[in-house]
Amino acid sequence: MKHDPVSENGVLPPLEGNKHAPETLSTAHQLAPYGVVQLQLAFYFPAPGDYPAYPLHVSEGDQILAHAQPRTLRVSADPAPEDSASWLVIARDGTDETVLNRLSTADLSTIDLRAIRWRMQDRGFFLAAMEILHKRLANAPEVFLYGLLHNDPTTIRAFLLNLNFADNLGQWFSSQLINIDPATHHGWETMEFGPLVNARAHPFGDNPRLTHEEARKHYLAFLHTLIWKPALSSPDELTFTYYLFLQDRIAEALDRFAKIDPAGLPDPLQYDYLHAVALFYQAKPAEAKAIATGYLEKLPPGTWRDRFQAVAVQADEIAKPIAAASEEISDVTPSLDISQLPDGMLLLKHANLEETTLSLYHIDLEVLFSKDPFLKGGAESSLPPISPNQITNISFEEGSSETPYELPDNFRQGNILVSAESDNAKQLKILDSRLLETRIIPAERTVQVIDPAVNAPLPATYVKVFAESRDGSIAFHKDGYTDLRGKFDYLSHTAIDPATIRRIAILVSHQEKGSLTRITDR
């Protein structure tokens, strides 16, 4: 018996050269609680025969604690008998039919397929074995490589997909032997971002059109996938159109949508919903409702039904006549106030004043609004740095609290700033266009712009919004254009919590009908 010394970790090192241990060997070990020492014993036999082996004994002091059972080792010059049912024997000596039967029934994770590589040179056996392995979804590159020998595209394709170089073929690759798909090979997920509201309707400096950081990263990753493709598929065109709509690039989105072939899509639902959105931008609400109605008849309750329901509701609202609004009551102030009346008249409400100086300015209302949307700076800081276009001194009759003033003809179309200044009172008034009417709907958080002459909504009207936070700071909030209902959501913002906003200042500007401003609590 040969017994080597025990190493530090309790495992005997291998035998070194011809170094022999005595026939019996005792070694001492100190075990920690629940510790383990592993002893390896190596034997050699000079000739065939029966050799008794002294069993291992464990003792503490003079007391034997445990020992193995004695045994006799039989050494033979003849090889051990083989198991004719083992895989290695069948792979080496069995018939092709026996090997194929084992491949059909065995747990492929427990057998070494390299044992049949010598058989794979036979094309008939190769094709039969590959049919079984493909059907059982086996990953066996050690035998798949024989597909190159037999020029079998199916096996070559399976072999290539399991090589590392497939990871270096980019986000998308298409050939007769290998196809790389972003979703299958790179974990790509199609994601929705909603509600997503962009603060600005137009590009602003170098700022990205998508202010939602995750949406922007996903869009850039999508573009990176597209550059690997020679042409865009219908699903690519649909996704691209979706991202253009997210960025308020409406004209581009409509052009891109026209290129989509619905027949190339696996399901028409997303396409039809985006089609309804596109129809609203094309001022075709009735056609959008027709699409939604078809889906409402068959969709179960859930997200998509809610979306098509919203399409139908908005289309109905567009077609519905605008109800007449009640007259607003002008604010009354104790010192000096300016009210705008119909037919180009102003009404000066005053108390304890003898006269006032009225200055009229032609202004760019959007510039003034952006400078001081809530007119917090007072008369001096809000006045434009130009001379008035007209100055008029108005005397107040004793005992009178209201004095009308008729505006000159060239000051009746809005975009006019009026400054009334007396000894102890100053007042600014932006003259709104009388050709526009606004209705603020707090429940919807929308402002609706109406043409009062025909009592109809005004779509595509520009709206700019500034917000005053609860700490008093004022900042640009968002801008955009009214939809076919003449409505614009003045509050929703992806990056700003509406609870932090105290007041909203709104500018409405129509190319033909002038401008007006409104201030409202959120």
PDB file of C-alpha atoms in Angstrom, residues 116-130 143-156:
ATOM      1  CA  ILE A 116     -20.468   9.166 -33.267  1.00  0.00           C
ATOM      2  CA  ARG A 117     -18.403  11.685 -35.211  1.00  0.00           C
ATOM      3  CA  TRP A 118     -16.691   8.880 -37.139  1.00  0.00           C
ATOM      4  CA  ARG A 119     -20.117   7.775 -38.374  1.00  0.00           C
ATOM      5  CA  MET A 120     -21.089  11.293 -39.527  1.00  0.00           C
ATOM      6  CA  GLN A 121     -18.891  11.013 -42.611  1.00  0.00           C
ATOM      7  CA  ASP A 122     -21.544   8.738 -44.089  1.00  0.00           C
ATOM      8  CA  ARG A 123     -24.124  11.062 -45.650  1.00  0.00           C
ATOM      9  CA  GLY A 124     -27.043   8.677 -45.096  1.00  0.00           C
ATOM     10  CA  PHE A 125     -26.329   8.340 -41.385  1.00  0.00           C
ATOM     11  CA  PHE A 126     -25.636  12.071 -41.122  1.00  0.00           C
ATOM     12  CA  LEU A 127     -29.016  13.041 -42.593  1.00  0.00           C
ATOM     13  CA  ALA A 128     -30.885  10.548 -40.400  1.00  0.00           C
ATOM     14  CA  ALA A 129     -29.078  11.688 -37.240  1.00  0.00           C
ATOM     15  CA  MET A 130     -29.606  15.370 -38.060  1.00  0.00           C
ATOM     16  CA  VAL A 143     -21.617  17.025 -34.918  1.00  0.00           C
ATOM     17  CA  PHE A 144     -23.327  19.964 -36.627  1.00  0.00           C
ATOM     18  CA  LEU A 145     -20.021  20.951 -38.212  1.00  0.00           C
ATOM     19  CA  TYR A 146     -20.377  17.904 -40.488  1.00  0.00           C
ATOM     20  CA  GLY A 147     -23.035  19.927 -42.273  1.00  0.00           C
ATOM     21  CA  LEU A 148     -20.143  21.715 -43.960  1.00  0.00           C
ATOM     22  CA  LEU A 149     -18.831  18.371 -45.249  1.00  0.00           C
ATOM     23  CA  HIS A 150     -22.221  17.358 -46.659  1.00  0.00           C
ATOM     24  CA  ASN A 151     -23.281  20.890 -47.717  1.00  0.00           C
ATOM     25  CA  ASP A 152     -26.522  20.705 -45.713  1.00  0.00           C
ATOM     26  CA  PRO A 153     -27.903  24.290 -45.285  1.00  0.00           C
ATOM     27  CA  THR A 154     -30.172  23.403 -42.353  1.00  0.00           C
ATOM     28  CA  THR A 155     -27.331  21.959 -40.291  1.00  0.00           C
ATOM     29  CA  ILE A 156     -24.880  24.673 -41.355  1.00  0.00           C
TER      30      ILE A 156
END
